[in-house]
Amino acid sequence: MIEFLRDLPAYVVKMLLKNRIGTVYDFVRADTDRLLRITNLSFEVLSAIKRDFMTRFSGTTVRVGEYFQYLGELIDPIPTGVRGLDALLRGGLLPGHVLEVFGEPACGKSQLCMTIAANVASRGGADPVDVFYVDTKCDFSASRVQSMLLAGKCSEEDAREAMQRIKVERIHSPEHLLGTVEELLAQIDQEERFGRFRVLLVDSLPALWYAHHNSSSSCYPVGMLTSLAGLLRKLSSENMIAVVVVNLRIVSTDSGQQRVTQPALGRYWEMVPTTRLLMSRLDSGDKGQNRLISISKCNYLKTDDRQMVTLSERGVV
């Protein structure tokens, strides 16, 4: 077939170009009846050429689940140190992906973030990991993180080193957050101190975006949210950073007047996280320390899988 393509008559090539068919894509996409009129070739010959082009130049179709399983085999997950969460995520946070944790207020999302920061930063071995922690609610407590580390049987020296590997940035506006992520992208390839940076925690997004709820221009907060989505995807995928974002759970009413539980920030944010986890109390009247973490959305894990965790002096365990 290749030899035949090389021997195509010059007039056929000329007629194809005259009719604006100058690429493989143009040829394959063109209607066969139109090609018959232009080239004067037989139906069998044209069909054979199309099949050859499709074989040699088309991409390979891969199932989404198989693709993420393949990535998981290439990239080692980062253990969070929370047994139930690591079991749910098959090992921990997956570098290159954006994970969202959402839930009702005061259900333990910030405690989970601080626990992840403490556990990841205190990892032993020859490959320590740095954590960048974005605090939008002034909820981050260095003394709380230190007490988690000491309660987890870290020595004072190890706890001090782990604390130094957690970089905290207080953010008070969406513009500030966008600038911070842009700065991370610019510095990560330029400075050696960012070489161990593998986890970004953002606690939380609604605290910033709800400040623009009554903005005179509805496009402004949406535009910033879209920009942030692009920056987080670029930061995670190009640098193999595991991004964790905290969101709120809201209850709305659908067209059938049914109450629906969903994450805040609307449809513009809905497709950004690769994985979405719901953190909730065991029941509405539960005032204990047990929490349920379930998979609300994921391309490579089973939806509705769940694990129970507990809030303790060591953080979330």
CSV table of C-alpha atoms in Angstrom, one decimal:
chain,number,residue,atom,x,y,z
A,1,MET,CA,0.0,0.0,0.0
A,2,ILE,CA,2.9,2.4,0.8
A,3,GLU,CA,4.3,1.8,-2.7
A,4,PHE,CA,0.9,2.6,-4.2
A,5,LEU,CA,0.7,5.9,-2.3
A,6,ARG,CA,4.1,6.9,-3.6
A,7,ASP,CA,2.9,6.1,-7.2
A,8,LEU,CA,-0.2,8.2,-7.1
A,9,PRO,CA,-0.6,10.0,-10.4
A,10,ALA,CA,0.4,13.7,-10.2
A,11,TYR,CA,-3.0,14.8,-11.5
A,12,VAL,CA,-4.7,13.1,-8.5
A,13,VAL,CA,-2.5,15.0,-6.0
A,14,LYS,CA,-3.1,18.2,-8.0
A,15,MET,CA,-6.9,17.7,-7.9
A,16,LEU,CA,-6.9,17.0,-4.2
A,17,LEU,CA,-5.0,20.2,-3.4
A,18,LYS,CA,-7.2,22.1,-5.8
A,19,ASN,CA,-10.2,21.0,-3.7
A,20,ARG,CA,-8.4,22.0,-0.4
A,21,ILE,CA,-7.6,18.4,0.6
A,22,GLY,CA,-4.0,18.7,1.6
A,23,THR,CA,-3.6,16.7,4.8
A,24,VAL,CA,-4.3,13.2,6.0
A,25,TYR,CA,-7.0,14.6,8.2
A,26,ASP,CA,-8.7,16.3,5.3
A,27,PHE,CA,-8.5,13.1,3.2
A,28,VAL,CA,-9.9,10.8,5.9
A,29,ARG,CA,-12.6,13.3,6.9
A,30,ALA,CA,-13.8,13.9,3.3
A,31,ASP,CA,-16.9,12.1,2.0
A,32,THR,CA,-16.0,9.1,-0.1
A,33,ASP,CA,-18.4,10.1,-2.9
A,34,ARG,CA,-16.7,13.4,-3.1
A,35,LEU,CA,-13.3,11.8,-3.4
A,36,LEU,CA,-14.6,9.5,-6.1
A,37,ARG,CA,-15.6,12.6,-8.2
A,38,ILE,CA,-12.3,14.4,-7.5
A,39,THR,CA,-9.8,11.6,-8.0
A,40,ASN,CA,-11.6,9.2,-10.5
A,41,LEU,CA,-10.2,6.3,-8.4
A,42,SER,CA,-12.2,3.3,-7.6
A,43,PHE,CA,-14.2,2.9,-4.4
A,44,GLU,CA,-12.0,-0.1,-3.3
A,45,VAL,CA,-8.8,1.9,-3.8
A,46,LEU,CA,-10.1,5.0,-1.9
A,47,SER,CA,-11.3,2.8,1.0
A,48,ALA,CA,-7.9,1.0,1.2
A,49,ILE,CA,-6.1,4.4,1.3
A,50,LYS,CA,-8.3,5.6,4.1
A,51,ARG,CA,-7.8,2.4,6.1
A,52,ASP,CA,-4.0,2.8,5.7
A,53,PHE,CA,-4.1,6.4,6.8
A,54,MET,CA,-6.2,5.5,9.9
A,55,THR,CA,-3.9,2.6,10.8
A,56,ARG,CA,-0.7,4.7,10.5
A,57,PHE,CA,-1.8,8.1,11.8
A,58,SER,CA,-4.7,7.7,14.2
A,59,GLY,CA,-4.2,7.6,18.0
A,60,THR,CA,-4.8,4.6,20.2
A,61,THR,CA,-8.0,4.4,22.2
A,62,VAL,CA,-7.5,3.7,25.9
A,63,ARG,CA,-10.1,3.2,28.6
A,64,VAL,CA,-9.9,5.9,31.3
A,65,GLY,CA,-9.7,3.4,34.1
A,66,GLU,CA,-6.8,1.5,32.4
A,67,TYR,CA,-5.0,4.8,31.8
A,68,PHE,CA,-5.1,5.9,35.4
A,69,GLN,CA,-4.1,2.4,36.5
A,70,TYR,CA,-1.1,2.7,34.1
A,71,LEU,CA,-0.2,6.0,35.7
A,72,GLY,CA,-0.5,4.6,39.2
A,73,GLU,CA,2.0,1.9,38.2
A,74,LEU,CA,4.4,4.5,37.0
A,75,ILE,CA,4.1,6.9,39.9
A,76,ASP,CA,4.3,6.0,43.5
A,77,PRO,CA,1.5,7.6,45.6
A,78,ILE,CA,2.4,9.8,48.6
A,79,PRO,CA,1.1,8.2,51.8
A,80,THR,CA,-0.9,10.6,53.9
A,81,GLY,CA,-0.3,8.6,57.1
A,82,VAL,CA,-4.1,8.3,57.6
A,83,ARG,CA,-4.8,4.6,57.4
A,84,GLY,CA,-8.4,4.8,56.1
A,85,LEU,CA,-7.6,7.5,53.6
A,86,ASP,CA,-4.6,5.7,52.2
A,87,ALA,CA,-6.7,2.5,51.9
A,88,LEU,CA,-9.4,4.5,50.1
A,89,LEU,CA,-6.9,6.0,47.7
A,90,ARG,CA,-4.9,2.8,47.2
A,91,GLY,CA,-1.7,4.1,48.8
A,92,GLY,CA,-2.1,7.8,49.2
A,93,LEU,CA,-2.1,11.1,47.2
A,94,LEU,CA,-1.4,10.6,43.5
A,95,PRO,CA,1.2,13.1,42.1
A,96,GLY,CA,-0.1,15.0,39.0
A,97,HIS,CA,-3.7,15.1,40.2
A,98,VAL,CA,-6.1,17.5,41.9
A,99,LEU,CA,-8.0,15.9,44.8
A,100,GLU,CA,-10.9,17.7,46.5
A,101,VAL,CA,-12.2,17.1,50.1
A,102,PHE,CA,-15.6,18.6,50.7
A,103,GLY,CA,-18.0,18.5,53.6
A,104,GLU,CA,-20.2,20.5,55.9
A,105,PRO,CA,-18.6,23.2,58.1
A,106,ALA,CA,-16.6,21.9,61.2
A,107,CYS,CA,-16.6,18.3,60.1
A,108,GLY,CA,-12.8,18.0,60.3
A,109,LYS,CA,-11.5,19.0,56.9
A,110,SER,CA,-8.9,21.4,58.2
A,111,GLN,CA,-7.8,18.8,60.8
A,112,LEU,CA,-7.4,16.4,57.9
A,113,CYS,CA,-5.3,18.9,56.0
A,114,MET,CA,-3.0,19.6,59.0
A,115,THR,CA,-2.7,15.9,59.6
A,116,ILE,CA,-1.7,15.2,56.0
A,117,ALA,CA,0.9,18.1,56.2
A,118,ALA,CA,2.4,16.8,59.4
A,119,ASN,CA,2.5,13.1,58.3
A,120,VAL,CA,4.0,13.9,54.8
A,121,ALA,CA,6.6,16.3,56.1
A,122,SER,CA,7.7,13.9,58.8
A,123,ARG,CA,8.4,11.1,56.4
A,124,GLY,CA,11.7,9.5,57.0
A,125,GLY,CA,14.2,8.1,54.5
A,126,ALA,CA,16.5,9.7,52.0
A,127,ASP,CA,13.7,11.5,50.1
A,128,PRO,CA,12.0,14.0,52.4
A,129,VAL,CA,8.9,15.8,51.0
A,130,ASP,CA,8.1,19.5,51.4
A,131,VAL,CA,4.5,20.7,51.8
A,132,PHE,CA,3.1,24.1,50.7
A,133,TYR,CA,0.0,24.9,52.8
A,134,VAL,CA,-2.4,27.7,51.7
A,135,ASP,CA,-4.4,28.9,54.6
A,136,THR,CA,-7.4,31.1,53.6
A,137,LYS,CA,-9.3,31.0,57.0
A,138,CYS,CA,-6.4,31.5,59.4
A,139,ASP,CA,-7.2,28.0,60.7
A,140,PHE,CA,-3.6,26.6,60.5
A,141,SER,CA,-2.2,26.1,63.9
A,142,ALA,CA,1.6,25.5,64.2
A,143,SER,CA,1.2,24.4,67.8
A,144,ARG,CA,-1.5,21.9,66.8
A,145,VAL,CA,0.7,20.4,64.0
A,146,GLN,CA,3.6,20.2,66.5
A,147,SER,CA,1.4,18.4,69.0
A,148,MET,CA,0.3,15.9,66.3
A,149,LEU,CA,3.9,15.2,65.5
A,150,LEU,CA,4.9,14.7,69.1
A,151,ALA,CA,1.8,12.6,69.8
A,152,GLY,CA,2.9,10.5,66.8
A,153,LYS,CA,6.1,9.6,68.6
A,154,CYS,CA,8.3,12.0,66.7
A,155,SER,CA,11.3,13.3,68.7
A,156,GLU,CA,11.5,17.0,69.3
A,157,GLU,CA,14.3,17.3,66.7
A,158,ASP,CA,12.4,15.3,64.1
A,159,ALA,CA,9.2,17.4,64.8
A,160,ARG,CA,11.2,20.6,64.4
A,161,GLU,CA,12.7,19.4,61.0
A,162,ALA,CA,9.2,18.4,59.8
A,163,MET,CA,7.8,21.8,60.8
A,164,GLN,CA,10.5,23.4,58.7
A,165,ARG,CA,9.3,21.4,55.7
A,166,ILE,CA,5.8,22.9,55.9
A,167,LYS,CA,5.6,26.3,54.2
A,168,VAL,CA,2.5,28.2,55.1
A,169,GLU,CA,1.0,31.1,53.1
A,170,ARG,CA,-1.9,33.1,54.5
A,171,ILE,CA,-4.2,34.1,51.6
A,172,HIS,CA,-7.0,36.6,51.9
A,173,SER,CA,-8.2,37.1,48.3
A,174,PRO,CA,-8.6,35.2,45.0
A,175,GLU,CA,-6.1,37.5,43.3
A,176,HIS,CA,-3.5,36.7,46.0
A,177,LEU,CA,-4.1,33.0,45.6
A,178,LEU,CA,-3.6,33.2,41.8
A,179,GLY,CA,-0.4,35.2,42.3
A,180,THR,CA,0.9,32.6,44.7
A,181,VAL,CA,0.3,29.7,42.4
A,182,GLU,CA,1.9,31.6,39.5
A,183,GLU,CA,4.9,32.3,41.7
A,184,LEU,CA,5.2,28.6,42.6
A,185,LEU,CA,5.2,27.7,38.9
A,186,ALA,CA,7.9,30.3,38.2
A,187,GLN,CA,10.1,29.3,41.1
A,188,ILE,CA,9.8,25.5,41.1
A,189,ASP,CA,12.2,25.2,38.2
A,190,GLN,CA,14.6,27.9,39.3
A,191,GLU,CA,15.3,27.2,43.0
A,192,GLU,CA,16.7,24.1,44.5
A,193,ARG,CA,14.6,24.6,47.7
A,194,PHE,CA,11.5,23.7,45.7
A,195,GLY,CA,13.0,20.4,44.5
A,196,ARG,CA,11.4,18.5,47.4
A,197,PHE,CA,8.0,20.2,47.0
A,198,ARG,CA,5.5,17.5,46.3
A,199,VAL,CA,2.2,18.4,48.0
A,200,LEU,CA,0.1,21.6,47.8
A,201,LEU,CA,-2.8,21.9,50.3
A,202,VAL,CA,-5.4,24.7,49.8
A,203,ASP,CA,-7.7,25.2,52.9
A,204,SER,CA,-10.1,26.4,51.5
A,205,LEU,CA,-11.5,27.8,48.3
A,206,PRO,CA,-15.1,28.9,49.3
A,207,ALA,CA,-13.6,31.2,52.0
A,208,LEU,CA,-12.1,33.3,49.1
A,209,TRP,CA,-14.7,33.1,46.4
A,210,TYR,CA,-17.8,33.8,48.5
A,211,ALA,CA,-16.3,37.2,49.2
A,212,HIS,CA,-17.2,38.0,45.6
A,213,HIS,CA,-20.7,36.6,45.8
A,214,ASN,CA,-22.2,40.1,45.5
A,215,SER,CA,-19.6,41.3,43.0
A,216,SER,CA,-20.9,43.8,40.4
A,217,SER,CA,-19.6,41.6,37.6
A,218,SER,CA,-20.6,37.9,37.9
A,219,CYS,CA,-17.9,37.1,35.2
A,220,TYR,CA,-15.1,38.3,37.4
A,221,PRO,CA,-15.1,35.5,40.1
A,222,VAL,CA,-15.9,32.9,37.5
A,223,GLY,CA,-13.0,34.1,35.4
A,224,MET,CA,-10.6,33.9,38.3
A,225,LEU,CA,-11.9,30.4,39.2
A,226,THR,CA,-11.2,29.3,35.6
A,227,SER,CA,-7.7,30.7,35.8
A,228,LEU,CA,-7.0,29.0,39.1
A,229,ALA,CA,-8.2,25.6,37.6
A,230,GLY,CA,-5.8,26.0,34.7
A,231,LEU,CA,-2.9,26.9,37.0
A,232,LEU,CA,-3.5,24.0,39.4
A,233,ARG,CA,-3.7,21.5,36.6
A,234,LYS,CA,-0.5,22.8,35.1
A,235,LEU,CA,1.3,22.8,38.5
A,236,SER,CA,0.2,19.3,39.3
A,237,SER,CA,0.6,17.6,35.9
A,238,GLU,CA,3.8,19.2,34.7
A,239,ASN,CA,5.6,19.0,38.0
A,240,MET,CA,4.1,15.8,39.5
A,241,ILE,CA,2.6,17.7,42.5
A,242,ALA,CA,-0.3,16.3,44.5
A,243,VAL,CA,-2.8,19.0,45.0
A,244,VAL,CA,-5.5,18.8,47.7
A,245,VAL,CA,-8.3,21.4,47.8
A,246,VAL,CA,-10.9,21.9,50.5
A,247,ASN,CA,-14.5,22.7,49.5
A,248,LEU,CA,-17.9,23.0,51.2
A,249,ARG,CA,-20.8,20.7,50.9
A,250,ILE,CA,-24.0,22.5,50.0
A,251,VAL,CA,-27.6,21.3,49.7
A,252,SER,CA,-29.7,22.6,46.8
A,253,THR,CA,-33.0,21.7,45.1
A,254,ASP,CA,-33.1,20.2,41.7
A,255,SER,CA,-35.9,20.7,39.0
A,256,GLY,CA,-37.9,18.0,40.7
A,257,GLN,CA,-37.8,19.8,44.1
A,258,GLN,CA,-35.5,17.1,45.5
A,259,ARG,CA,-32.7,18.1,47.9
A,260,VAL,CA,-29.3,17.4,46.3
A,261,THR,CA,-26.0,17.4,48.1
A,262,GLN,CA,-23.1,18.8,46.1
A,263,PRO,CA,-19.8,20.6,46.4
A,264,ALA,CA,-19.8,24.4,46.4
A,265,LEU,CA,-18.3,26.7,43.6
A,266,GLY,CA,-20.8,25.6,41.0
A,267,ARG,CA,-20.4,23.9,37.6
A,268,TYR,CA,-17.3,25.9,36.6
A,269,TRP,CA,-15.4,24.0,39.3
A,270,GLU,CA,-17.2,20.7,39.1
A,271,MET,CA,-14.9,19.0,36.6
A,272,VAL,CA,-11.6,20.3,37.9
A,273,PRO,CA,-10.7,17.7,40.6
A,274,THR,CA,-9.7,14.3,39.4
A,275,THR,CA,-10.9,12.8,42.6
A,276,ARG,CA,-13.6,14.2,45.0
A,277,LEU,CA,-14.0,12.9,48.6
A,278,LEU,CA,-16.9,13.6,50.9
A,279,MET,CA,-16.1,13.9,54.6
A,280,SER,CA,-19.1,13.6,56.9
A,281,ARG,CA,-20.2,12.7,60.4
A,282,LEU,CA,-21.7,9.2,60.7
A,283,ASP,CA,-25.1,10.8,61.2
A,284,SER,CA,-26.6,14.2,61.5
A,285,GLY,CA,-26.8,14.0,65.3
A,286,ASP,CA,-23.3,12.5,65.9
A,287,LYS,CA,-21.2,14.7,68.1
A,288,GLY,CA,-18.4,12.1,68.4
A,289,GLN,CA,-15.0,12.0,66.8
A,290,ASN,CA,-15.7,9.5,64.1
A,291,ARG,CA,-15.9,10.6,60.5
A,292,LEU,CA,-16.8,8.9,57.2
A,293,ILE,CA,-14.7,9.6,54.0
A,294,SER,CA,-16.3,8.4,50.8
A,295,ILE,CA,-15.4,8.7,47.1
A,296,SER,CA,-17.9,11.0,45.5
A,297,LYS,CA,-16.1,11.2,42.1
A,298,CYS,CA,-13.1,9.5,40.6
A,299,ASN,CA,-11.9,8.2,37.2
A,300,TYR,CA,-9.9,5.3,38.5
A,301,LEU,CA,-11.4,4.4,41.9
A,302,LYS,CA,-14.8,2.9,42.7
A,303,THR,CA,-17.4,5.6,43.5
A,304,ASP,CA,-19.1,5.3,47.0
A,305,ASP,CA,-16.2,3.3,48.5
A,306,ARG,CA,-15.8,4.6,52.1
A,307,GLN,CA,-13.6,4.4,55.1
A,308,MET,CA,-14.0,5.6,58.7
A,309,VAL,CA,-11.5,7.8,60.4
A,310,THR,CA,-11.2,9.3,63.8
A,311,LEU,CA,-10.3,12.8,65.1
A,312,SER,CA,-7.7,12.5,67.9
A,313,GLU,CA,-4.8,14.3,69.5
A,314,ARG,CA,-2.6,12.8,66.8
A,315,GLY,CA,-4.9,14.4,64.2
A,316,VAL,CA,-7.0,12.3,61.9
A,317,VAL,CA,-6.2,8.6,62.3
